[in-house]
mmCIF file of C-alpha atoms in Angstrom:
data_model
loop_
_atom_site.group_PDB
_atom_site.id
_atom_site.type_symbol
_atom_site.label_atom_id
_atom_site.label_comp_id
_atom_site.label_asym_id
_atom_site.label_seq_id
_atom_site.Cartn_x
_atom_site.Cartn_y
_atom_site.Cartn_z
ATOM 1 C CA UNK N 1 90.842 55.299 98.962
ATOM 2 C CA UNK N 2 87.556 55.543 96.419
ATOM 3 C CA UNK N 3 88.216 53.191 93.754
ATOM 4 C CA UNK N 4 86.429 55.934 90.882
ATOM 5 C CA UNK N 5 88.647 58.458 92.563
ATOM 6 C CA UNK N 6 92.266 57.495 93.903
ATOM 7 C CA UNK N 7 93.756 59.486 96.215
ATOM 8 C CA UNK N 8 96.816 59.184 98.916
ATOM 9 C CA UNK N 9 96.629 62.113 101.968
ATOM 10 C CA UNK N 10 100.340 63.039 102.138
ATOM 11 C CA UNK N 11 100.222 64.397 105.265
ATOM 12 C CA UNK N 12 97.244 63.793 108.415
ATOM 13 C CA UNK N 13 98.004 65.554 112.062
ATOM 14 C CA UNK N 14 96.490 68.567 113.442
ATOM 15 C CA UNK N 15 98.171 72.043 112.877
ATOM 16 C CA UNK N 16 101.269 72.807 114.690
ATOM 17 C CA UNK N 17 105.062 73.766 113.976
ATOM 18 C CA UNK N 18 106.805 71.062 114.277
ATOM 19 C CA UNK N 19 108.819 69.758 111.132
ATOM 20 C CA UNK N 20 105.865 66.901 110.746
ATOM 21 C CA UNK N 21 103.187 69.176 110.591
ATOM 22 C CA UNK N 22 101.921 72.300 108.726
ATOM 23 C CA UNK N 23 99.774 75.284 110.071
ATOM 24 C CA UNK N 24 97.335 76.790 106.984
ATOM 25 C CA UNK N 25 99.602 75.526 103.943
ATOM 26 C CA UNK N 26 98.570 77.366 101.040
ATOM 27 C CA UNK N 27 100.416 76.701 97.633
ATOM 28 C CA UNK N 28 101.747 73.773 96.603
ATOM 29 C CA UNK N 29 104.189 72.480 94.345
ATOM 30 C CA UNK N 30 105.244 69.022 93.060
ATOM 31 C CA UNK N 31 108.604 68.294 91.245
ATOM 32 C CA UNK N 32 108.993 65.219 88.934
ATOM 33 C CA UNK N 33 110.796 63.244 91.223
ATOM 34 C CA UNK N 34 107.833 63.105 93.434
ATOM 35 C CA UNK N 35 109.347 66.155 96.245
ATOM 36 C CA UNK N 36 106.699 68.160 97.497
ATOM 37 C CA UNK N 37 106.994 71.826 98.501
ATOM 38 C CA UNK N 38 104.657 73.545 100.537
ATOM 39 C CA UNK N 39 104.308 77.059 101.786
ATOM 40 C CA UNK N 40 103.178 76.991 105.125
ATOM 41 C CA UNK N 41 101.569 80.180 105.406
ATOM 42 C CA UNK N 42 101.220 80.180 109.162
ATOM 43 C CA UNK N 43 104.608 78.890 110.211
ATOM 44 C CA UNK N 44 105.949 81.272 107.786
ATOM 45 C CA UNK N 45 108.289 79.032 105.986
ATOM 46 C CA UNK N 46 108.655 76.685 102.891
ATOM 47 C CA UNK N 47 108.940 72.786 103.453
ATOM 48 C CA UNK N 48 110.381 70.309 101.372
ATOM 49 C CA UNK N 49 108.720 66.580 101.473
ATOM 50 C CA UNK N 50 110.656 63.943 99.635
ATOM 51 C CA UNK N 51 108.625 61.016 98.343
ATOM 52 C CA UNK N 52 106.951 58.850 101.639
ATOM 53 C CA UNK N 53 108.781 60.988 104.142
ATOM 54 C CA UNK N 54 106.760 61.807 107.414
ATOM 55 C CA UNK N 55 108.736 65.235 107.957
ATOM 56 C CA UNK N 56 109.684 68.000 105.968
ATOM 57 C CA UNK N 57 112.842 69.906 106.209
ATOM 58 C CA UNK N 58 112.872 74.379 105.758
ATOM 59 C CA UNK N 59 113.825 75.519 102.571
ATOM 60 C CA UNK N 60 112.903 78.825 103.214
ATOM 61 C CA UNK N 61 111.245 81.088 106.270
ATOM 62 C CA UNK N 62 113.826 80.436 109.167
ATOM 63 C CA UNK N 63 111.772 82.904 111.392
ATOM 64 C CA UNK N 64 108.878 84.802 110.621
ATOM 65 C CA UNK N 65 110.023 88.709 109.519
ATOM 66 C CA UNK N 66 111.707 90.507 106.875
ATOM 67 C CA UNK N 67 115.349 89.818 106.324
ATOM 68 C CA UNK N 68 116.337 88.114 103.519
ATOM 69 C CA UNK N 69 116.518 84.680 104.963
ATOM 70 C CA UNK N 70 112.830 85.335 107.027
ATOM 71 C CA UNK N 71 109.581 84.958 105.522
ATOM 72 C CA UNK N 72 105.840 86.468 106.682
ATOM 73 C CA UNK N 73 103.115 84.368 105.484
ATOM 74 C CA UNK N 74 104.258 82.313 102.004
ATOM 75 C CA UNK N 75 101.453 81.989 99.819
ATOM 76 C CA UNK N 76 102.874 79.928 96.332
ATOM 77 C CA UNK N 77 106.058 78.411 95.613
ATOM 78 C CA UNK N 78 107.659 77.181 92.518
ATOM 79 C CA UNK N 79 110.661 74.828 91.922
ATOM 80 C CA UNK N 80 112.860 75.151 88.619
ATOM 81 C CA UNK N 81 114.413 72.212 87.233
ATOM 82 C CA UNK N 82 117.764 72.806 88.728
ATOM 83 C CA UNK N 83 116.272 73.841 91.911
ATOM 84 C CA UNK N 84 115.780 76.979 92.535
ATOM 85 C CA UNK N 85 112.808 78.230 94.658
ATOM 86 C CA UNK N 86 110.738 81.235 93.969
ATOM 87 C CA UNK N 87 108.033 82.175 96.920
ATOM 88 C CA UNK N 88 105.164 84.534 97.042
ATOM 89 C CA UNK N 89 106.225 86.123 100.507
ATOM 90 C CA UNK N 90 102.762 87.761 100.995
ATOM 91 C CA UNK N 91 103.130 89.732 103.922
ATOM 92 C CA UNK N 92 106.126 91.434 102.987
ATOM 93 C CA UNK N 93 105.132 92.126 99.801
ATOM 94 C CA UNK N 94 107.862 90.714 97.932
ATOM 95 C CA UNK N 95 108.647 87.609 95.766
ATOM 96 C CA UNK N 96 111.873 85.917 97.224
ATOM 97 C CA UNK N 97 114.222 83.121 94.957
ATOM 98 C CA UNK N 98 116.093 80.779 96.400
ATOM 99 C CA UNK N 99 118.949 80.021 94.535
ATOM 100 C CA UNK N 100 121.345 77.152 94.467
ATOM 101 C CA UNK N 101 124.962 77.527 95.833
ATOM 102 C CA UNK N 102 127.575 75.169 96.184
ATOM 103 C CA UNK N 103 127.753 75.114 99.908
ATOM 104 C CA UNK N 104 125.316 75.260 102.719
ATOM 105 C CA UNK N 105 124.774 78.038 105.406
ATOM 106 C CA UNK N 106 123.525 78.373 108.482
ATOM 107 C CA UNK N 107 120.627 79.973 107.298
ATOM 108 C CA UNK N 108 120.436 78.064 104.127
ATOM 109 C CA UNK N 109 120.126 74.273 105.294
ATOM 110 C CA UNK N 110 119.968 72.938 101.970
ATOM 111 C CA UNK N 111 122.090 75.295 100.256
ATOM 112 C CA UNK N 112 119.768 77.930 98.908
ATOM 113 C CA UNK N 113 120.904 81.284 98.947
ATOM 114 C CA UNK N 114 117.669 83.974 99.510
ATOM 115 C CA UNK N 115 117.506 87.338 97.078
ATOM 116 C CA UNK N 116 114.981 89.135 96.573
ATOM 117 C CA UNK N 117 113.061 88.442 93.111
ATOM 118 C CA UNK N 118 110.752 91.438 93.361
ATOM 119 C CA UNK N 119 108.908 93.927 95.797
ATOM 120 C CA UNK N 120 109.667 94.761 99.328
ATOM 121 C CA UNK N 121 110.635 97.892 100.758
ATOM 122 C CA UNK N 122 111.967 100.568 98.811
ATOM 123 C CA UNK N 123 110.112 99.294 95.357
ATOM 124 C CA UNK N 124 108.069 101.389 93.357
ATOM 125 C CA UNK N 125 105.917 101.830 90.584
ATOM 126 C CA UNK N 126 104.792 98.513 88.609
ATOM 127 C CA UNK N 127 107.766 96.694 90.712
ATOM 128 C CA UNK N 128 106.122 97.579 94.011
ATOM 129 C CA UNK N 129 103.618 94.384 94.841
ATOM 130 C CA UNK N 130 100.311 94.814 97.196
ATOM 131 C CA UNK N 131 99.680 91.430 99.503
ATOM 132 C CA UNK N 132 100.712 89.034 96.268
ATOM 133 C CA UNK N 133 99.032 85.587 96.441
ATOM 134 C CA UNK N 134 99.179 83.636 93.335
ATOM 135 C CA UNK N 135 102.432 82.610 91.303
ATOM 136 C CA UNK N 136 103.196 80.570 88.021
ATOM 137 C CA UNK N 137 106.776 80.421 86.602
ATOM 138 C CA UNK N 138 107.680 79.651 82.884
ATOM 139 C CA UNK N 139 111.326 80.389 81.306
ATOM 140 C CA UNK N 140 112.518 82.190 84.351
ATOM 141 C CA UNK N 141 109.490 84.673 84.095
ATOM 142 C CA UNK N 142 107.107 84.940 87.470
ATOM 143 C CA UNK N 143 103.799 85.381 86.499
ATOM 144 C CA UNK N 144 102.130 87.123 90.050
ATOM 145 C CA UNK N 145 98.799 87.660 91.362
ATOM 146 C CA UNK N 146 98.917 91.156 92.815
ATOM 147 C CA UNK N 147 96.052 90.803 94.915
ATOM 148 C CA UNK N 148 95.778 94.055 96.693
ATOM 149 C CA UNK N 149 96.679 96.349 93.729
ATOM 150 C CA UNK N 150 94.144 94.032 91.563
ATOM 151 C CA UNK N 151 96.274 92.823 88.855
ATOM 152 C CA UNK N 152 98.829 90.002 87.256
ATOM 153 C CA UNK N 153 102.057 91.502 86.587
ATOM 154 C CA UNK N 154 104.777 89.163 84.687
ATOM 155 C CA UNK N 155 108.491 90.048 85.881
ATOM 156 C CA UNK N 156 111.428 89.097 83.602
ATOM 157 C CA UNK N 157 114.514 87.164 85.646
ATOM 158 C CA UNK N 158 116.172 89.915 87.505
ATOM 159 C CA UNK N 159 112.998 91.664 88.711
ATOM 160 C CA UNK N 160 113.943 95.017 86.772
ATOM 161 C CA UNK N 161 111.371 94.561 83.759
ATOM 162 C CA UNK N 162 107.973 94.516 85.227
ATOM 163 C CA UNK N 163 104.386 94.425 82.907
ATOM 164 C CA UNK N 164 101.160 94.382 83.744
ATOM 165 C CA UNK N 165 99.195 90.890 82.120
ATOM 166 C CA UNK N 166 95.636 91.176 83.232
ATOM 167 C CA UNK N 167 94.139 94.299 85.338
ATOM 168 C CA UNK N 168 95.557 97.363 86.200
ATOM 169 C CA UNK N 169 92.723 99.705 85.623
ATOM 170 C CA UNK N 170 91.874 99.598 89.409
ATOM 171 C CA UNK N 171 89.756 97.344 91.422
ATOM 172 C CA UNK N 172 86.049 96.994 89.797
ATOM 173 C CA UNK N 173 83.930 94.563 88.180
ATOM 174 C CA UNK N 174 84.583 95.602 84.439
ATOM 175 C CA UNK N 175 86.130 93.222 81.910
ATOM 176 C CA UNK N 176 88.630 95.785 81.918
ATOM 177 C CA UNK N 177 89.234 94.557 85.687
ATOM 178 C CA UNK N 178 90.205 92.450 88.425
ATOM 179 C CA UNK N 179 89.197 92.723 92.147
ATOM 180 C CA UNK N 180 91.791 90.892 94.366
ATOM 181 C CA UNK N 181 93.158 88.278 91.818
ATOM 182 C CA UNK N 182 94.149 85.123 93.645
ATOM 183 C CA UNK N 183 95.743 82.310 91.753
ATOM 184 C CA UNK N 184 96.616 81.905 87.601
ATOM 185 C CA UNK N 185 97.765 79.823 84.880
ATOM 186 C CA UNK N 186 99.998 80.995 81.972
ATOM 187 C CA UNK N 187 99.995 79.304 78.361
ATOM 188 C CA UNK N 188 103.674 79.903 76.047
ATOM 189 C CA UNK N 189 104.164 83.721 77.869
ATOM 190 C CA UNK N 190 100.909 84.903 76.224
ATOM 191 C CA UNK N 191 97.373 83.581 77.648
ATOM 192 C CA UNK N 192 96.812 84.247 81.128
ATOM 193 C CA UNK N 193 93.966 83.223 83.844
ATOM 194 C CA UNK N 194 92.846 84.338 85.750
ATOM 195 C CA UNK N 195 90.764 83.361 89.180
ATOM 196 C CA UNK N 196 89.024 86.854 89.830
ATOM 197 C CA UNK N 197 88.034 85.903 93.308
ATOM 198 C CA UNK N 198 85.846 89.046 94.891
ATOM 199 C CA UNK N 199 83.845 89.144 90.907
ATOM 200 C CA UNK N 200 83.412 85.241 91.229
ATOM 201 C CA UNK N 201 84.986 84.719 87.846
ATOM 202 C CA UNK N 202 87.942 83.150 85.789
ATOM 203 C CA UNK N 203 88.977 85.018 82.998
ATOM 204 C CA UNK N 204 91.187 84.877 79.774
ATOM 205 C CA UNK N 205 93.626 87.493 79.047
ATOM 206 C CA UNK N 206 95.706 87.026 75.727
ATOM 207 C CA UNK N 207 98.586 88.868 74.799
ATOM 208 C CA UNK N 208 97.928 92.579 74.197
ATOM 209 C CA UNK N 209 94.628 92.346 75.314
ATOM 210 C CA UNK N 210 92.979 94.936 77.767
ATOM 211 C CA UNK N 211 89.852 93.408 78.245
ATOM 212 C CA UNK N 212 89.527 89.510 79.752
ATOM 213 C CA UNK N 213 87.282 87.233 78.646
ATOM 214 C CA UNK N 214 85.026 85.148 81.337
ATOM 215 C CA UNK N 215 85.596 81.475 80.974
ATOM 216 C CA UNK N 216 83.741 80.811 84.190
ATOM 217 C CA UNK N 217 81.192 81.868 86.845
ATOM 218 C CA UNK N 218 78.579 83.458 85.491
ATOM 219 C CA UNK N 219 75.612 86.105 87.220
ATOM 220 C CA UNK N 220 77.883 86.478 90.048
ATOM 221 C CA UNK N 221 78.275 84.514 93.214
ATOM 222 C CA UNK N 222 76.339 81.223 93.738
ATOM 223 C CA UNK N 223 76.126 77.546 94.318
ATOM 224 C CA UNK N 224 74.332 76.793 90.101
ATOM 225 C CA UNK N 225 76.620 74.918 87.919
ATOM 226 C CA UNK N 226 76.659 78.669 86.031
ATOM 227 C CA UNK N 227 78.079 80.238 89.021
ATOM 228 C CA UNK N 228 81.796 80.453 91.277
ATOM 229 C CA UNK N 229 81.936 81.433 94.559
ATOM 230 C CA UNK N 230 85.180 83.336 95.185
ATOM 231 C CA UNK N 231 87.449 80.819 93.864
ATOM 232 C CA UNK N 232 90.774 81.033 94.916
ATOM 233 C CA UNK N 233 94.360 79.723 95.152
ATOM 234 C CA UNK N 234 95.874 78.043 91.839
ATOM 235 C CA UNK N 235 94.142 76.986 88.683
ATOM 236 C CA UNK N 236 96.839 74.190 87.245
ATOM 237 C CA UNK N 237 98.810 74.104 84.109
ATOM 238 C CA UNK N 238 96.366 75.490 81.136
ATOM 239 C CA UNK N 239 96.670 73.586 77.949
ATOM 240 C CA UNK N 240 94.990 74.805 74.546
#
């Protein structure tokens, strides 16, 4: 542990799927109590690690696929207050919540009962999600990096009323742009970035606006303090 820079390595084995180790984990997410949830994107399935525990227990992904209760390739996760789980299920193309019930089922270990959120077969038009990777949830809205269709779309709770946040004008370099958006950060429902991964960039949408603003990586990809190199995966809780 460096003395300038603390750290603690919450988990140390080599990839595998047993229920003390992960396989690729992507997104993370840490609840005040100190429980950490990870989507382990290779074993297809969200774990749960409770404060100095050396194995997690499934919270969601019981078998890779797609029924409700399966998940193929997680990439974010997010925890509400009262528990409820929302996953970026990125090979299905769908955002799943996990809600609270009163009683466990067999499926459902720890009582969380799997509905879709949004996406997955049959969607269509702005509801219908392209290989989504990056998620950030504030007042019940999900805030979603539509990688593949080049975009952030916010849906309201319910999944019905979808908008379009950053993007949508098709996959380019423009400020008008995104090309396969990866993870984000949301201030009060309005400000959104953006990590622009294949332009290199992080950009600042506001509310209303339909062109970003570059905060950073500038003159494309490179290694100069100027520059980002396809930066990826979340940027953290934004505060202005």
């Amino acid at each position: 542990r460096s003395t300038l820079f603390p750290y603690t390595t919450l988990f140390r084995s080599v990839s595998g799927s047993q229920l003390f180790q992960l396989n690729g984990p992507r997104g993370v997410h840490v609840t005040s109590n100190g429980d950490v949830y990870v989507a382990d994107y290779s074993n297809s399935r969200v774990t749960k690690w409770a404060p100095g525990s050396m194995t997690g227990a499934v919270v969601a992904g019981w078998a890779q696929g797609s029924e409700d209760w399966e998940l193929y390739y997680p990439y974010d996760v997010n925890v509400t207050d009262d528990g409820n789980v929302t996953v970026v299920d990125y090979y299905n193309h769908r955002i799943m919540e996990y809600k609270r019930k009163a009683a466990p089922s067999s499926k459902a270990l720890l009582g969380l009962k799997p509905v879709i959120f949004a996406g997955g077969t049959g969607s269509a038009g702005l509801g219908a999600l392209a290989g989504p990777q990056g998620l950030y949830v504030e007042t019940g809205t999900a805030y979603v990096a539509d990688t593949n269709a080049h975009r952030v779309v916010a849906i309201a709770p319910g999944g019905r009323d979808v908008r379009i946040k950053a993007g949508g004008a098709g996959n380019g370099a423009s400020l008008s742009q995104l090309s396969h958006p990866s993870g984000l950060a949301v201030v009060d429902g309005a400000v959104v970035y953006v990590t622009d991964s294949y332009n290199h960039r992080v950009v600042r949408w506001g509310r209303g606006d339909t062109v970003g603003t570059t905060v950073a990586g500038f003159n494309g990809a490179g290694n100069t303090f100027a520059q980002l190199n396809r930066p990826r995966e979340k940027i953290g809780r934004a505060h202005v």
